[in-house]
Amino acid sequence: MSFIYEDNPQLIVELKKLMLEKNISQKDLAASLDMIPQAFSKLLSKKNFSFEDAKKILNALGYDLSIEFIKK
């Protein structure tokens, strides 16, 4: 799966799409990250969501984070 990054809310939407495709709930994903569901929900809604946060979530989903620079 690839997309052109626009902003963090879009990145979180893409992560949630992967969760739906993998049929994994936020509760189950939180457990695999050793977090309580409330902490995971807070992670997804934080203003300064980072690529490191995305990497942790993607790893738990069985994906790697790949960054590619594309000339406009």
Tab-separated table of N, CA, C and O in Angstrom:
chain	number	residue	atom	x	y	z
A	1	MET	N	0.846	-1.170	0.000
A	1	MET	CA	0.000	0.000	0.000
A	1	MET	C	0.894	1.235	0.000
A	1	MET	O	1.845	1.302	0.748
A	2	SER	N	0.590	2.168	-0.837
A	2	SER	CA	1.335	3.421	-0.801
A	2	SER	C	0.383	4.582	-1.042
A	2	SER	O	-0.676	4.420	-1.637
A	3	PHE	N	0.766	5.721	-0.544
A	3	PHE	CA	-0.012	6.937	-0.728
A	3	PHE	C	0.937	8.107	-0.571
A	3	PHE	O	2.030	7.966	-0.028
A	4	ILE	N	0.528	9.246	-1.053
A	4	ILE	CA	1.336	10.450	-0.900
A	4	ILE	C	0.912	11.135	0.392
A	4	ILE	O	-0.255	11.496	0.568
A	5	TYR	N	1.873	11.279	1.295
A	5	TYR	CA	1.614	11.873	2.606
A	5	TYR	C	1.208	13.329	2.455
A	5	TYR	O	1.861	14.098	1.765
A	6	GLU	N	0.117	13.682	3.116
A	6	GLU	CA	-0.355	15.066	3.133
A	6	GLU	C	-0.261	15.664	4.539
A	6	GLU	O	0.225	16.756	4.720
A	7	ASP	N	-0.764	14.909	5.521
A	7	ASP	CA	-0.736	15.374	6.902
A	7	ASP	C	-0.998	14.196	7.839
A	7	ASP	O	-1.328	13.096	7.402
A	8	ASN	N	-0.832	14.433	9.121
A	8	ASN	CA	-1.008	13.361	10.101
A	8	ASN	C	-2.417	12.769	10.133
A	8	ASN	O	-2.552	11.549	10.242
A	9	PRO	N	-3.477	13.585	10.052
A	9	PRO	CA	-4.809	12.965	10.045
A	9	PRO	C	-4.981	11.963	8.897
A	9	PRO	O	-5.583	10.904	9.083
A	10	GLN	N	-4.431	12.277	7.735
A	10	GLN	CA	-4.514	11.351	6.607
A	10	GLN	C	-3.731	10.068	6.910
A	10	GLN	O	-4.182	8.965	6.612
A	11	LEU	N	-2.560	10.207	7.541
A	11	LEU	CA	-1.752	9.044	7.898
A	11	LEU	C	-2.526	8.139	8.855
A	11	LEU	O	-2.543	6.915	8.691
A	12	ILE	N	-3.207	8.717	9.814
A	12	ILE	CA	-3.980	7.934	10.776
A	12	ILE	C	-5.143	7.235	10.091
A	12	ILE	O	-5.434	6.066	10.383
A	13	VAL	N	-5.794	7.906	9.141
A	13	VAL	CA	-6.869	7.273	8.367
A	13	VAL	C	-6.321	6.055	7.619
A	13	VAL	O	-6.951	4.992	7.602
A	14	GLU	N	-5.149	6.188	7.026
A	14	GLU	CA	-4.544	5.069	6.294
A	14	GLU	C	-4.215	3.914	7.235
A	14	GLU	O	-4.390	2.744	6.890
A	15	LEU	N	-3.742	4.226	8.434
A	15	LEU	CA	-3.464	3.177	9.422
A	15	LEU	C	-4.756	2.461	9.821
A	15	LEU	O	-4.779	1.235	9.949
A	16	LYS	N	-5.818	3.232	9.997
A	16	LYS	CA	-7.111	2.626	10.356
A	16	LYS	C	-7.639	1.748	9.229
A	16	LYS	O	-8.248	0.706	9.479
A	17	LYS	N	-7.378	2.136	7.973
A	17	LYS	CA	-7.766	1.296	6.835
A	17	LYS	C	-7.039	-0.041	6.890
A	17	LYS	O	-7.630	-1.093	6.634
A	18	LEU	N	-5.745	0.000	7.228
A	18	LEU	CA	-4.986	-1.249	7.358
A	18	LEU	C	-5.560	-2.126	8.466
A	18	LEU	O	-5.627	-3.346	8.326
A	19	MET	N	-5.947	-1.492	9.567
A	19	MET	CA	-6.545	-2.255	10.662
A	19	MET	C	-7.821	-2.944	10.195
A	19	MET	O	-8.056	-4.114	10.537
A	20	LEU	N	-8.626	-2.246	9.405
A	20	LEU	CA	-9.853	-2.849	8.872
A	20	LEU	C	-9.527	-4.001	7.933
A	20	LEU	O	-10.158	-5.057	7.997
A	21	GLU	N	-8.544	-3.795	7.050
A	21	GLU	CA	-8.152	-4.854	6.118
A	21	GLU	C	-7.650	-6.089	6.851
A	21	GLU	O	-7.911	-7.212	6.434
A	22	LYS	N	-6.912	-5.876	7.952
A	22	LYS	CA	-6.374	-6.991	8.736
A	22	LYS	C	-7.397	-7.518	9.742
A	22	LYS	O	-7.123	-8.476	10.450
A	23	ASN	N	-8.568	-6.844	9.798
A	23	ASN	CA	-9.640	-7.231	10.719
A	23	ASN	C	-9.144	-7.269	12.164
A	23	ASN	O	-9.386	-8.230	12.893
A	24	ILE	N	-8.433	-6.211	12.550
A	24	ILE	CA	-7.926	-6.115	13.921
A	24	ILE	C	-8.507	-4.858	14.566
A	24	ILE	O	-8.515	-3.784	13.966
A	25	SER	N	-9.009	-5.014	15.758
A	25	SER	CA	-9.624	-3.893	16.463
A	25	SER	C	-8.553	-3.047	17.150
A	25	SER	O	-7.428	-3.500	17.371
A	26	GLN	N	-8.939	-1.832	17.513
A	26	GLN	CA	-8.016	-0.975	18.249
A	26	GLN	C	-7.655	-1.623	19.580
A	26	GLN	O	-6.515	-1.538	20.027
A	27	LYS	N	-8.615	-2.296	20.182
A	27	LYS	CA	-8.373	-2.973	21.463
A	27	LYS	C	-7.316	-4.066	21.306
A	27	LYS	O	-6.385	-4.166	22.112
A	28	ASP	N	-7.440	-4.881	20.255
A	28	ASP	CA	-6.474	-5.959	20.027
A	28	ASP	C	-5.097	-5.408	19.669
A	28	ASP	O	-4.073	-5.928	20.116
A	29	LEU	N	-5.080	-4.358	18.867
A	29	LEU	CA	-3.805	-3.761	18.485
A	29	LEU	C	-3.145	-3.116	19.700
A	29	LEU	O	-1.931	-3.243	19.886
A	30	ALA	N	-3.931	-2.470	20.525
A	30	ALA	CA	-3.396	-1.892	21.759
A	30	ALA	C	-2.760	-2.977	22.620
A	30	ALA	O	-1.652	-2.798	23.142
A	31	ALA	N	-3.422	-4.102	22.735
A	31	ALA	CA	-2.881	-5.207	23.536
A	31	ALA	C	-1.557	-5.702	22.966
A	31	ALA	O	-0.622	-5.997	23.721
A	32	SER	N	-1.458	-5.780	21.646
A	32	SER	CA	-0.204	-6.253	21.039
A	32	SER	C	0.925	-5.240	21.214
A	32	SER	O	2.091	-5.592	21.123
A	33	LEU	N	0.571	-3.992	21.494
A	33	LEU	CA	1.562	-2.948	21.755
A	33	LEU	C	1.781	-2.735	23.256
A	33	LEU	O	2.446	-1.787	23.664
A	34	ASP	N	1.202	-3.629	24.080
A	34	ASP	CA	1.275	-3.519	25.539
A	34	ASP	C	0.743	-2.182	26.037
A	34	ASP	O	1.337	-1.525	26.880
A	35	MET	N	-0.388	-1.776	25.459
A	35	MET	CA	-1.044	-0.537	25.855
A	35	MET	C	-2.485	-0.847	26.227
A	35	MET	O	-3.044	-1.818	25.746
A	36	ILE	N	-3.053	0.015	27.047
A	36	ILE	CA	-4.483	-0.106	27.291
A	36	ILE	C	-5.187	0.589	26.124
A	36	ILE	O	-4.613	1.479	25.483
A	37	PRO	N	-6.409	0.181	25.811
A	37	PRO	CA	-7.113	0.776	24.662
A	37	PRO	C	-7.207	2.304	24.705
A	37	PRO	O	-7.081	2.964	23.678
A	38	GLN	N	-7.374	2.860	25.896
A	38	GLN	CA	-7.477	4.318	26.020
A	38	GLN	C	-6.168	4.994	25.615
A	38	GLN	O	-6.172	6.042	24.979
A	39	ALA	N	-5.040	4.396	25.978
A	39	ALA	CA	-3.738	4.961	25.619
A	39	ALA	C	-3.521	4.880	24.109
A	39	ALA	O	-2.965	5.801	23.502
A	40	PHE	N	-3.981	3.790	23.495
A	40	PHE	CA	-3.842	3.655	22.051
A	40	PHE	C	-4.698	4.691	21.333
A	40	PHE	O	-4.256	5.327	20.379
A	41	SER	N	-5.910	4.884	21.818
A	41	SER	CA	-6.801	5.880	21.236
A	41	SER	C	-6.187	7.275	21.367
A	41	SER	O	-6.233	8.085	20.429
A	42	LYS	N	-5.587	7.546	22.514
A	42	LYS	CA	-4.929	8.837	22.735
A	42	LYS	C	-3.736	8.998	21.789
A	42	LYS	O	-3.495	10.085	21.267
A	43	LEU	N	-3.001	7.911	21.553
A	43	LEU	CA	-1.871	7.941	20.623
A	43	LEU	C	-2.332	8.339	19.226
A	43	LEU	O	-1.711	9.181	18.576
A	44	LEU	N	-3.437	7.749	18.771
A	44	LEU	CA	-3.945	8.057	17.435
A	44	LEU	C	-4.473	9.484	17.317
A	44	LEU	O	-4.492	10.042	16.218
A	45	SER	N	-4.882	10.072	18.424
A	45	SER	CA	-5.467	11.400	18.347
A	45	SER	C	-4.503	12.513	18.749
A	45	SER	O	-4.872	13.687	18.705
A	46	LYS	N	-3.266	12.143	19.099
A	46	LYS	CA	-2.355	13.206	19.527
A	46	LYS	C	-1.939	14.081	18.353
A	46	LYS	O	-1.817	13.611	17.221
A	47	LYS	N	-1.749	15.340	18.643
A	47	LYS	CA	-1.479	16.340	17.618
A	47	LYS	C	-0.127	16.109	16.935
A	47	LYS	O	0.014	16.317	15.738
A	48	ASN	N	0.855	15.671	17.700
A	48	ASN	CA	2.191	15.483	17.148
A	48	ASN	C	2.502	14.007	16.886
A	48	ASN	O	3.586	13.526	17.190
A	49	PHE	N	1.534	13.291	16.301
A	49	PHE	CA	1.709	11.891	15.906
A	49	PHE	C	2.933	11.817	15.000
A	49	PHE	O	3.052	12.568	14.044
A	50	SER	N	3.854	10.925	15.319
A	50	SER	CA	5.126	10.884	14.600
A	50	SER	C	5.239	9.652	13.708
A	50	SER	O	4.472	8.700	13.830
A	51	PHE	N	6.235	9.687	12.845
A	51	PHE	CA	6.502	8.518	12.020
A	51	PHE	C	6.978	7.361	12.897
A	51	PHE	O	6.762	6.206	12.562
A	52	GLU	N	7.591	7.660	14.033
A	52	GLU	CA	7.985	6.610	14.974
A	52	GLU	C	6.735	5.925	15.539
A	52	GLU	O	6.704	4.701	15.686
A	53	ASP	N	5.701	6.710	15.836
A	53	ASP	CA	4.428	6.140	16.289
A	53	ASP	C	3.847	5.247	15.198
A	53	ASP	O	3.401	4.127	15.462
A	54	ALA	N	3.863	5.744	13.967
A	54	ALA	CA	3.339	4.970	12.837
A	54	ALA	C	4.128	3.683	12.661
A	54	ALA	O	3.558	2.620	12.408
A	55	LYS	N	5.440	3.772	12.812
A	55	LYS	CA	6.301	2.597	12.654
A	55	LYS	C	5.936	1.507	13.670
A	55	LYS	O	5.866	0.330	13.323
A	56	LYS	N	5.693	1.896	14.932
A	56	LYS	CA	5.304	0.930	15.966
A	56	LYS	C	3.998	0.234	15.601
A	56	LYS	O	3.872	-0.988	15.713
A	57	ILE	N	3.024	1.018	15.159
A	57	ILE	CA	1.716	0.463	14.809
A	57	ILE	C	1.839	-0.451	13.592
A	57	ILE	O	1.297	-1.555	13.578
A	58	LEU	N	2.553	0.020	12.584
A	58	LEU	CA	2.737	-0.794	11.369
A	58	LEU	C	3.456	-2.097	11.678
A	58	LEU	O	3.113	-3.144	11.138
A	59	ASN	N	4.455	-2.038	12.537
A	59	ASN	CA	5.176	-3.247	12.922
A	59	ASN	C	4.223	-4.257	13.570
A	59	ASN	O	4.270	-5.451	13.258
A	60	ALA	N	3.348	-3.774	14.441
A	60	ALA	CA	2.371	-4.656	15.093
A	60	ALA	C	1.389	-5.245	14.085
A	60	ALA	O	0.858	-6.336	14.290
A	61	LEU	N	1.156	-4.519	12.987
A	61	LEU	CA	0.259	-5.008	11.938
A	61	LEU	C	0.972	-5.889	10.917
A	61	LEU	O	0.348	-6.439	10.014
A	62	GLY	N	2.299	-5.991	11.047
A	62	GLY	CA	3.067	-6.823	10.121
A	62	GLY	C	3.548	-6.080	8.887
A	62	GLY	O	3.786	-6.697	7.848
A	63	TYR	N	3.696	-4.767	9.001
A	63	TYR	CA	4.154	-3.946	7.883
A	63	TYR	C	5.421	-3.192	8.278
A	63	TYR	O	5.676	-2.956	9.459
A	64	ASP	N	6.200	-2.792	7.284
A	64	ASP	CA	7.335	-1.901	7.480
A	64	ASP	C	6.941	-0.518	6.992
A	64	ASP	O	6.088	-0.381	6.115
A	65	LEU	N	7.584	0.497	7.549
A	65	LEU	CA	7.377	1.862	7.087
A	65	LEU	C	8.459	2.181	6.064
A	65	LEU	O	9.644	2.017	6.334
A	66	SER	N	8.034	2.592	4.890
A	66	SER	CA	8.962	2.959	3.820
A	66	SER	C	8.678	4.404	3.432
A	66	SER	O	7.531	4.780	3.228
A	67	ILE	N	9.733	5.189	3.350
A	67	ILE	CA	9.576	6.590	2.970
A	67	ILE	C	10.323	6.800	1.673
A	67	ILE	O	11.478	6.424	1.539
A	68	GLU	N	9.638	7.404	0.722
A	68	GLU	CA	10.219	7.660	-0.579
A	68	GLU	C	9.993	9.126	-0.923
A	68	GLU	O	8.908	9.656	-0.732
A	69	PHE	N	11.019	9.777	-1.430
A	69	PHE	CA	10.893	11.160	-1.847
A	69	PHE	C	10.624	11.176	-3.355
A	69	PHE	O	11.338	10.555	-4.125
A	70	ILE	N	9.563	11.883	-3.745
A	70	ILE	CA	9.138	11.936	-5.140
A	70	ILE	C	9.203	13.394	-5.604
A	70	ILE	O	8.607	14.262	-4.977
A	71	LYS	N	9.903	13.628	-6.681
A	71	LYS	CA	9.997	14.978	-7.213
A	71	LYS	C	8.642	15.418	-7.743
A	71	LYS	O	7.943	14.643	-8.391
A	72	LYS	N	8.264	16.658	-7.446
A	72	LYS	CA	6.978	17.193	-7.893
A	72	LYS	C	6.995	17.458	-9.383
A	72	LYS	O	7.964	17.736	-9.979
